[in-house]
PDB file of C-alpha atoms in Angstrom:
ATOM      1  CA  UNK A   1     -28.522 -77.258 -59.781  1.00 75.00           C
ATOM      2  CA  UNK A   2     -25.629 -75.971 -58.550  1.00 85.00           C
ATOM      3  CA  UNK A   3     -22.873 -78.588 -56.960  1.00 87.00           C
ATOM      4  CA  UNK A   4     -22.107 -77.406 -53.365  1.00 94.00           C
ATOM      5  CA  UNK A   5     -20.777 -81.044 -52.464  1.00 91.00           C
ATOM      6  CA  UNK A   6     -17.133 -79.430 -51.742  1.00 94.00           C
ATOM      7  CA  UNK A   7     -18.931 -78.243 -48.055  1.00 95.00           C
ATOM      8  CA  UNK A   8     -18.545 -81.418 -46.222  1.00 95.00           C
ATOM      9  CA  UNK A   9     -19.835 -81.785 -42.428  1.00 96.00           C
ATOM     10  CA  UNK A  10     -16.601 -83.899 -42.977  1.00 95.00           C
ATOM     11  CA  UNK A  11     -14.315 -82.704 -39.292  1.00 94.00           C
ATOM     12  CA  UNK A  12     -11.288 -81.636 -41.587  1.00 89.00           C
ATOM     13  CA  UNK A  13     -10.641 -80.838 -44.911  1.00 86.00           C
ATOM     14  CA  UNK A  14      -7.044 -79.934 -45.767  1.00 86.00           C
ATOM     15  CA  UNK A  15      -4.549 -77.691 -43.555  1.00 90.00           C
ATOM     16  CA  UNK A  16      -5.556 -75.037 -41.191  1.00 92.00           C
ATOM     17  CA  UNK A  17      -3.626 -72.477 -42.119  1.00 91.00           C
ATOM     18  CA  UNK A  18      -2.047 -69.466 -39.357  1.00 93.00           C
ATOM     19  CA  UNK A  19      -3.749 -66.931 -40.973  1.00 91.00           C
ATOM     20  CA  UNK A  20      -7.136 -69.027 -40.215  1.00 93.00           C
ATOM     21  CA  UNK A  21      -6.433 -69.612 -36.702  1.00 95.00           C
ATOM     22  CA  UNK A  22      -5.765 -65.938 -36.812  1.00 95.00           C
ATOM     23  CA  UNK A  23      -9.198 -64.952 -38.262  1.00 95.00           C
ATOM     24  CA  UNK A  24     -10.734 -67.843 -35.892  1.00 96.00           C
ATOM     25  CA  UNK A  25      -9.611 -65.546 -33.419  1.00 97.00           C
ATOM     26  CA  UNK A  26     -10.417 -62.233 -34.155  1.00 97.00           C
ATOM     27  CA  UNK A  27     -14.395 -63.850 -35.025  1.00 97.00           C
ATOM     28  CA  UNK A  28     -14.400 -65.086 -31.446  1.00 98.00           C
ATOM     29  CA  UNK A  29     -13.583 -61.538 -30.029  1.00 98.00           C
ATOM     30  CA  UNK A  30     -15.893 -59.762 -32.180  1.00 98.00           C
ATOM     31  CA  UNK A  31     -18.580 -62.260 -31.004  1.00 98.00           C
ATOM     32  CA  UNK A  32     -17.500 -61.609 -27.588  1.00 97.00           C
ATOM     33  CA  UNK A  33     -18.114 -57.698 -28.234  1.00 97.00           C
ATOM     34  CA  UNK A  34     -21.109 -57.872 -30.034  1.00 96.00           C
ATOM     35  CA  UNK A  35     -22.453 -60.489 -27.076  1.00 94.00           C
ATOM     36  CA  UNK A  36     -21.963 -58.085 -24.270  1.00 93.00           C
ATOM     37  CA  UNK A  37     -23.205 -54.633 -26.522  1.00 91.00           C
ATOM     38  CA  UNK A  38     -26.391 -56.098 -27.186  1.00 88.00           C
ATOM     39  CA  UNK A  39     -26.954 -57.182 -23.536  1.00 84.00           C
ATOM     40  CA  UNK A  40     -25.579 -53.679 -21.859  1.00 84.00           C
ATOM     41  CA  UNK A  41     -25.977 -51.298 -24.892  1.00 81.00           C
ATOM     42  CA  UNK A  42     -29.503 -51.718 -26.551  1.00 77.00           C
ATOM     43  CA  UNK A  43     -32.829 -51.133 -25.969  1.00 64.00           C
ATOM     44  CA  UNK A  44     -34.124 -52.984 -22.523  1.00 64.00           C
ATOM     45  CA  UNK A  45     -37.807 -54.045 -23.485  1.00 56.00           C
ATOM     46  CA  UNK A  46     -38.293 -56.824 -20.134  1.00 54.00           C
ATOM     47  CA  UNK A  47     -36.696 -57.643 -16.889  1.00 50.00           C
ATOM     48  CA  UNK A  48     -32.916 -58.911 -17.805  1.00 50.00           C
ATOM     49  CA  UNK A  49     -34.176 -58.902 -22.280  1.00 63.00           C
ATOM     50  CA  UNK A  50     -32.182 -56.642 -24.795  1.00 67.00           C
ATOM     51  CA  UNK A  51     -34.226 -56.561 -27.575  1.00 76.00           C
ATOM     52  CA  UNK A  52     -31.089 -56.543 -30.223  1.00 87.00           C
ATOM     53  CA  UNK A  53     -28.604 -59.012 -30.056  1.00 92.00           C
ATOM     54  CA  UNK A  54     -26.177 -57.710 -32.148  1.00 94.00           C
ATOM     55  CA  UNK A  55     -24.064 -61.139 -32.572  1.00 96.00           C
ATOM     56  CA  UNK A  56     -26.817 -63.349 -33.774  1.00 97.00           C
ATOM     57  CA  UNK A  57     -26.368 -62.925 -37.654  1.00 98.00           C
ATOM     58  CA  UNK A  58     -22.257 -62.331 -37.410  1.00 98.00           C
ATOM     59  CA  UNK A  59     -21.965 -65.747 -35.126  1.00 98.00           C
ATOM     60  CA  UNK A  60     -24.277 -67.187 -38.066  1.00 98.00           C
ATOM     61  CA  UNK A  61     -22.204 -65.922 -41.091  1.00 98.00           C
ATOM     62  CA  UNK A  62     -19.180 -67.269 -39.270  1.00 98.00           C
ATOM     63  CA  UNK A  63     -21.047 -70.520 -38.949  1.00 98.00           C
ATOM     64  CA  UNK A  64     -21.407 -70.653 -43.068  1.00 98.00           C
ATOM     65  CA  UNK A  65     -17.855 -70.057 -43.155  1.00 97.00           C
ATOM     66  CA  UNK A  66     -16.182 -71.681 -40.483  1.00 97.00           C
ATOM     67  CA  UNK A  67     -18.224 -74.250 -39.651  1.00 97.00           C
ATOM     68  CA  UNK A  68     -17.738 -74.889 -35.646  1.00 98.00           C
ATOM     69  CA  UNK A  69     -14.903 -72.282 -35.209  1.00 98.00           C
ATOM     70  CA  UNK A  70     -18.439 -70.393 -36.026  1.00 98.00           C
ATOM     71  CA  UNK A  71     -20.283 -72.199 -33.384  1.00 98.00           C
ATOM     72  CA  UNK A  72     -17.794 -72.005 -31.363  1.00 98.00           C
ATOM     73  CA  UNK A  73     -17.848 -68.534 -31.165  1.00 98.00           C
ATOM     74  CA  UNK A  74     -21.724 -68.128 -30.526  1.00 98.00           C
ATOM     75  CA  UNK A  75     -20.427 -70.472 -27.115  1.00 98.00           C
ATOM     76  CA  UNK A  76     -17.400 -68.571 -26.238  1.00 98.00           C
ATOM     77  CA  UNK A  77     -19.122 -64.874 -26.834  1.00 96.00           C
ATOM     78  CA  UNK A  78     -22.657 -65.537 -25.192  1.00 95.00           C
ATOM     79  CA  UNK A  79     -20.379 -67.219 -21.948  1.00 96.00           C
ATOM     80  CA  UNK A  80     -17.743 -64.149 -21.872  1.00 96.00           C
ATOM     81  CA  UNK A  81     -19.383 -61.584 -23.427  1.00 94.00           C
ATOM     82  CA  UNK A  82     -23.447 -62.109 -22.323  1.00 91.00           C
ATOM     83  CA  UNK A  83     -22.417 -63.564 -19.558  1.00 91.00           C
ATOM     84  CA  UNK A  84     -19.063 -63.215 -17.569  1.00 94.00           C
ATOM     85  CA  UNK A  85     -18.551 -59.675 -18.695  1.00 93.00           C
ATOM     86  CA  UNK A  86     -22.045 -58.716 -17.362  1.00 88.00           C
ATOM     87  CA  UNK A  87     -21.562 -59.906 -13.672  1.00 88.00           C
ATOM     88  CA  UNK A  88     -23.347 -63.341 -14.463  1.00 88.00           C
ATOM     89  CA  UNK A  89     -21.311 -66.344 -12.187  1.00 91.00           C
ATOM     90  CA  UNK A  90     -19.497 -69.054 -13.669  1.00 95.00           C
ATOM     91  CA  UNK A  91     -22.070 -71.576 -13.989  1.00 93.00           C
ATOM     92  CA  UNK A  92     -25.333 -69.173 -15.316  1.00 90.00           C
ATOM     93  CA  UNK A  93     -23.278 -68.032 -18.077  1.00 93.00           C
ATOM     94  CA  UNK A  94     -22.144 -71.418 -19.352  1.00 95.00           C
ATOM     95  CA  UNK A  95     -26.229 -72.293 -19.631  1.00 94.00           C
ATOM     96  CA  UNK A  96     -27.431 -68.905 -20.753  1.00 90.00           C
ATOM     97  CA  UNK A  97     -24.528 -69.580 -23.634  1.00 96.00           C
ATOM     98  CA  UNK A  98     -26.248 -73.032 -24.217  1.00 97.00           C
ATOM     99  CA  UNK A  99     -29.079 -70.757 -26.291  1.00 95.00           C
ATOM    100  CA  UNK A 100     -26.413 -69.560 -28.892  1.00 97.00           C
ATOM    101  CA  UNK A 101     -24.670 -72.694 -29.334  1.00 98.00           C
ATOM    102  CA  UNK A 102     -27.420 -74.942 -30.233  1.00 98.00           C
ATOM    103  CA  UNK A 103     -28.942 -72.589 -32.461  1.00 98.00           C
ATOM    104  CA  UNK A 104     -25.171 -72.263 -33.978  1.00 98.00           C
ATOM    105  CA  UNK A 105     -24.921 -76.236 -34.366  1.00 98.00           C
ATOM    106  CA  UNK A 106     -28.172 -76.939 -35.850  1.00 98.00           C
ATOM    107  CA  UNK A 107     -27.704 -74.476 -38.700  1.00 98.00           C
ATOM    108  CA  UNK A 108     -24.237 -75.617 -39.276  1.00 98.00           C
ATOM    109  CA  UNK A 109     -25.746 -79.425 -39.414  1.00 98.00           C
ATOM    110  CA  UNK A 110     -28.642 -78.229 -41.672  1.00 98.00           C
ATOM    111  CA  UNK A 111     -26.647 -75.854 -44.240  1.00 98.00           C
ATOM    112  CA  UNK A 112     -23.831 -78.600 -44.281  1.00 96.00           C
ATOM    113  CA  UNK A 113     -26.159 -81.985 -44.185  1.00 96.00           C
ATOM    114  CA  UNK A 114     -29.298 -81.367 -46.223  1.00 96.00           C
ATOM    115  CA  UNK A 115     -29.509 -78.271 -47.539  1.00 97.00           C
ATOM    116  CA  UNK A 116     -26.570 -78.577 -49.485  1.00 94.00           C
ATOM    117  CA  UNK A 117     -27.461 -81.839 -51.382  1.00 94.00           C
ATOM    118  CA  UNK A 118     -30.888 -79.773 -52.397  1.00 96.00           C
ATOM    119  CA  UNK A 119     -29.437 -76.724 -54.101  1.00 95.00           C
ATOM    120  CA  UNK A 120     -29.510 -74.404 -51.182  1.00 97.00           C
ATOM    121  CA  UNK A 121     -25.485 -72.784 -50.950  1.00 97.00           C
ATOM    122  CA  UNK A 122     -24.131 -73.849 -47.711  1.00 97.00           C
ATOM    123  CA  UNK A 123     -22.804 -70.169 -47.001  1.00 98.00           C
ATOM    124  CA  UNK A 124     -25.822 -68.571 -47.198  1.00 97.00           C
ATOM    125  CA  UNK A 125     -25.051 -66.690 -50.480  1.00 96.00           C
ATOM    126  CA  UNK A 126     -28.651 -67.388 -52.387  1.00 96.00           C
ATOM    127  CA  UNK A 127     -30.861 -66.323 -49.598  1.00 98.00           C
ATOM    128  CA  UNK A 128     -31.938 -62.362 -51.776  1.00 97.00           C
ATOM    129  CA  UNK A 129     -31.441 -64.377 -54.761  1.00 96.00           C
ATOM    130  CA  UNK A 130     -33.331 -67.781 -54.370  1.00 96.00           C
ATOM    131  CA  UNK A 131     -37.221 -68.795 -53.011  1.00 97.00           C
ATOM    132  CA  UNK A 132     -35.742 -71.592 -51.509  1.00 97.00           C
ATOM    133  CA  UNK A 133     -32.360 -69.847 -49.966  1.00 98.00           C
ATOM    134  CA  UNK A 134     -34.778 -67.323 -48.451  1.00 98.00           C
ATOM    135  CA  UNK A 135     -37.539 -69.896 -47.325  1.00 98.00           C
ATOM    136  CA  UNK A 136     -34.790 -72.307 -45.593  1.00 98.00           C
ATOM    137  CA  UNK A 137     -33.180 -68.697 -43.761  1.00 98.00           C
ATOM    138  CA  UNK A 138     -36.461 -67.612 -42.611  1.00 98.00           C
ATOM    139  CA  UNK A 139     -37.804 -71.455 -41.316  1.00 98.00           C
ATOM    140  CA  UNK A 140     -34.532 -72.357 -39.781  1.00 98.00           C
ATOM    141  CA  UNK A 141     -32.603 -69.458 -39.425  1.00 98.00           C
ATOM    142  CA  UNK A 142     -34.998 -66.894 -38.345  1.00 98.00           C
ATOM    143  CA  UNK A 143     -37.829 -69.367 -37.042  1.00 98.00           C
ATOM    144  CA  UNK A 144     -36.949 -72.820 -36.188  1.00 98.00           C
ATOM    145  CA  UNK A 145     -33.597 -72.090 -33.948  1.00 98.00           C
ATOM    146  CA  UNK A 146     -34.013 -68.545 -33.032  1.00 98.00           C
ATOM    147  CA  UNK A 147     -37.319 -70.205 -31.464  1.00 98.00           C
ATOM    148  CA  UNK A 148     -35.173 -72.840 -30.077  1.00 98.00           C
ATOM    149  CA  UNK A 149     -32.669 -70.459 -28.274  1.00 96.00           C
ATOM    150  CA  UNK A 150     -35.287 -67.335 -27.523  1.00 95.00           C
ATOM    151  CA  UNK A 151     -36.968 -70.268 -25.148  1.00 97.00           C
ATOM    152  CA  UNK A 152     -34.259 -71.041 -23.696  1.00 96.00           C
ATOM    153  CA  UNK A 153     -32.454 -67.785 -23.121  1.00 93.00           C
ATOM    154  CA  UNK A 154     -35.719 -66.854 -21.152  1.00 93.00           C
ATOM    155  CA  UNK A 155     -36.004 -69.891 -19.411  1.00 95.00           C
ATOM    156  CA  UNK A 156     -32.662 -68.823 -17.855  1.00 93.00           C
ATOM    157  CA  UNK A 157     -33.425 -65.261 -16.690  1.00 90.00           C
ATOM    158  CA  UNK A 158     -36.910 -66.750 -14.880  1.00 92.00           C
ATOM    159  CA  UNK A 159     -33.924 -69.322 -13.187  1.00 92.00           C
ATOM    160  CA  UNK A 160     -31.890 -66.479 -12.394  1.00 89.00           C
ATOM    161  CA  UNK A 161     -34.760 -64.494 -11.288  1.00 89.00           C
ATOM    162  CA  UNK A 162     -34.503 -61.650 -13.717  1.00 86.00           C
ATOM    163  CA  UNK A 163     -37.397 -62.471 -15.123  1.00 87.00           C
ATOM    164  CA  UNK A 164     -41.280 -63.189 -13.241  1.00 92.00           C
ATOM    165  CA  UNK A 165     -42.630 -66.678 -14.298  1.00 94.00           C
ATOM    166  CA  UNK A 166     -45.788 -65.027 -15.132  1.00 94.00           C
ATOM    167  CA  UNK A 167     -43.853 -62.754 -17.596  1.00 91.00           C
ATOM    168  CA  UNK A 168     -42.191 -66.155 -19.395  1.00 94.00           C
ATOM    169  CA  UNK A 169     -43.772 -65.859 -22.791  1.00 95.00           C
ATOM    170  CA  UNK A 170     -44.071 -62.228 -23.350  1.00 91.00           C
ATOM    171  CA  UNK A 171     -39.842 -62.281 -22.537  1.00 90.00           C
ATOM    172  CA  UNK A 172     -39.971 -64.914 -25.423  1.00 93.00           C
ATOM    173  CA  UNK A 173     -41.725 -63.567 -27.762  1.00 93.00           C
ATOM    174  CA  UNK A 174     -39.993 -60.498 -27.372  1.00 90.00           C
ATOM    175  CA  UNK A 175     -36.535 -62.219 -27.360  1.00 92.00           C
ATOM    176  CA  UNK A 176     -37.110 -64.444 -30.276  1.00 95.00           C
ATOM    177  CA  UNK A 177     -39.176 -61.234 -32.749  1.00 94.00           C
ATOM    178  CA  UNK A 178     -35.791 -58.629 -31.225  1.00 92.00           C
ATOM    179  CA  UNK A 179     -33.460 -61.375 -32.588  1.00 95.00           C
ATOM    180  CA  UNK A 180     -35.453 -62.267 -36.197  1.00 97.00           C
ATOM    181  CA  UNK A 181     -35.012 -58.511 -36.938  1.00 96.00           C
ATOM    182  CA  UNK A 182     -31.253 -58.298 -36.589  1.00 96.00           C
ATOM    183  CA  UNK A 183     -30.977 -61.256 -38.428  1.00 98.00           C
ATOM    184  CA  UNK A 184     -32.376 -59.832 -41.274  1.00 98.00           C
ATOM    185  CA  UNK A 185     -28.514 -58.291 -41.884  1.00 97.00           C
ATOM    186  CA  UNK A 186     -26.925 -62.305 -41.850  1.00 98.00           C
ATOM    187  CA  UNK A 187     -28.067 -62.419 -45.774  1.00 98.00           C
ATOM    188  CA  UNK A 188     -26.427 -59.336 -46.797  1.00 98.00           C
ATOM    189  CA  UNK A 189     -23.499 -59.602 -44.832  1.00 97.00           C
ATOM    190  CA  UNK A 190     -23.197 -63.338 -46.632  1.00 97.00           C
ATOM    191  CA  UNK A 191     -23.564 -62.005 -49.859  1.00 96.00           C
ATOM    192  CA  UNK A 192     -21.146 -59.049 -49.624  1.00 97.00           C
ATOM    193  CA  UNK A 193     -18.328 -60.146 -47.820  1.00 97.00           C
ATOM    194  CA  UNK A 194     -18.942 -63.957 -48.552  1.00 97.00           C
ATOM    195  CA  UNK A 195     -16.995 -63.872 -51.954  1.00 95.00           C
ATOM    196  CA  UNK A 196     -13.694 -61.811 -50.685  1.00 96.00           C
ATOM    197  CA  UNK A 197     -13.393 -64.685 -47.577  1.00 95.00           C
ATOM    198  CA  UNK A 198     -14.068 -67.674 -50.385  1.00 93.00           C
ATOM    199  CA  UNK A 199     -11.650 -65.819 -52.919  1.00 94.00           C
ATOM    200  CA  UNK A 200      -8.417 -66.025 -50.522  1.00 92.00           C
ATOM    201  CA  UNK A 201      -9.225 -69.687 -49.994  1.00 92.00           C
ATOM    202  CA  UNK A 202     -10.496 -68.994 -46.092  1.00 94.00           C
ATOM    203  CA  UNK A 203     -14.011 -70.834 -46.014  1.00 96.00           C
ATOM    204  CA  UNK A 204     -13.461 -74.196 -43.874  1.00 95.00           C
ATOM    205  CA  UNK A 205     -14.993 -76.562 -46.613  1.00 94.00           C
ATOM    206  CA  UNK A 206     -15.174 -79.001 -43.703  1.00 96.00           C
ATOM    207  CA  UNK A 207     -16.250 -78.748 -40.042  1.00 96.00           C
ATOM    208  CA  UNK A 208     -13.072 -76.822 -38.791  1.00 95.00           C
ATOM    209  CA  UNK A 209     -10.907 -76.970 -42.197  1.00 92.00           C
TER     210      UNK A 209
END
């Protein structure tokens, strides 16, 4: 079994360097981008529901890496870019950004906690390669907290009143299947660009180092 002990959910493991605060940076406006195209610039399948949320598997991949400079940056581009940049007020778009951040956080905790100590690599680079990579991404990744934040993402537009009560679990179920298909692309942007980040010594081997 391979030893993936050197990903801690330690908080810091040696320096931050500029260039990382640099690329923390430039993940956070991508995020931001991606948040607000796949609210104003794909297909509208319910009352206030993109079906593609284009951010989902980048904010994920940048959670392998980064740890919460990754979840940090589902927060800060659902917030801005879902929400502020959309014509959402102040206080709607810090809870409609609660749905990105806790999915962040509990795949951070999982990948970094248990999964490591049981073979599965931490960064997401087994999932086309290993039964277990690819069960773990599709239970947690693509079920467990996608379920977690489709629920409450929808939850928020019936608040708002962008989307009928009556029409709660259809906006779900369409939420949670729209995002499950564009995370389909987290696995093979982990194991293409995964070794070039790792190979200049950028991956935060602890939670924001």
């Amino acid at each position: 079994m391979v030893d993936y002990s050197q990903y801690t959910l330690k908080w810091k493991v040696g320096k931050i360097t500029t260039t990382q605060y640099a690329l923390y940076a430039i993940q956070i406006a991508v995020v931001i981008l991606l948040s607000w195209l796949g609210v104003v610039a794909t297909p509208v399948v319910g009352p206030g529901i993109g079906f593609l949320y284009w951010a989902y598997p980048f904010f994920i991949v940048f959670t392998w890496w980064w740890g919460l400079w990754g979840v940090l940056s589902a927060f800060i581009g659902c917030f801005i870019g879902a929400g502020l940049l959309t014509g959402l007020p102040l206080i709607p778009s810090l809870a409609f950004s609660v749905g990105d951040l806790v999915p962040a956080l509990l795949v951070l905790l999982l990948y970094r906690g248990y999964l490591g100590k049981i073979g599965v690599d931490p960064l997401g680079r087994d999932i086309l390669s290993s039964r277990k990579g690819l069960f773990w991404f599709v239970f947690w990744v693509m079920g467990i907290t996608n379920i977690i934040g489709g629920l409450w993402g929808v939850w928020v537009l019936v608040w708002l009143g962008f989307v009928p009560p009556n029409a709660y679990w259809l906006g779900a179920a369409l939420w949670i299947i729209g995002d499950a298909v564009v995370l389909i692309i987290a696995p093979f942007l982990s194991r293409a660009l995964t070794p070039i980040v790792e190979r200049y010594g950028l991956i935060a081997k602890g939670l924001i180092s």
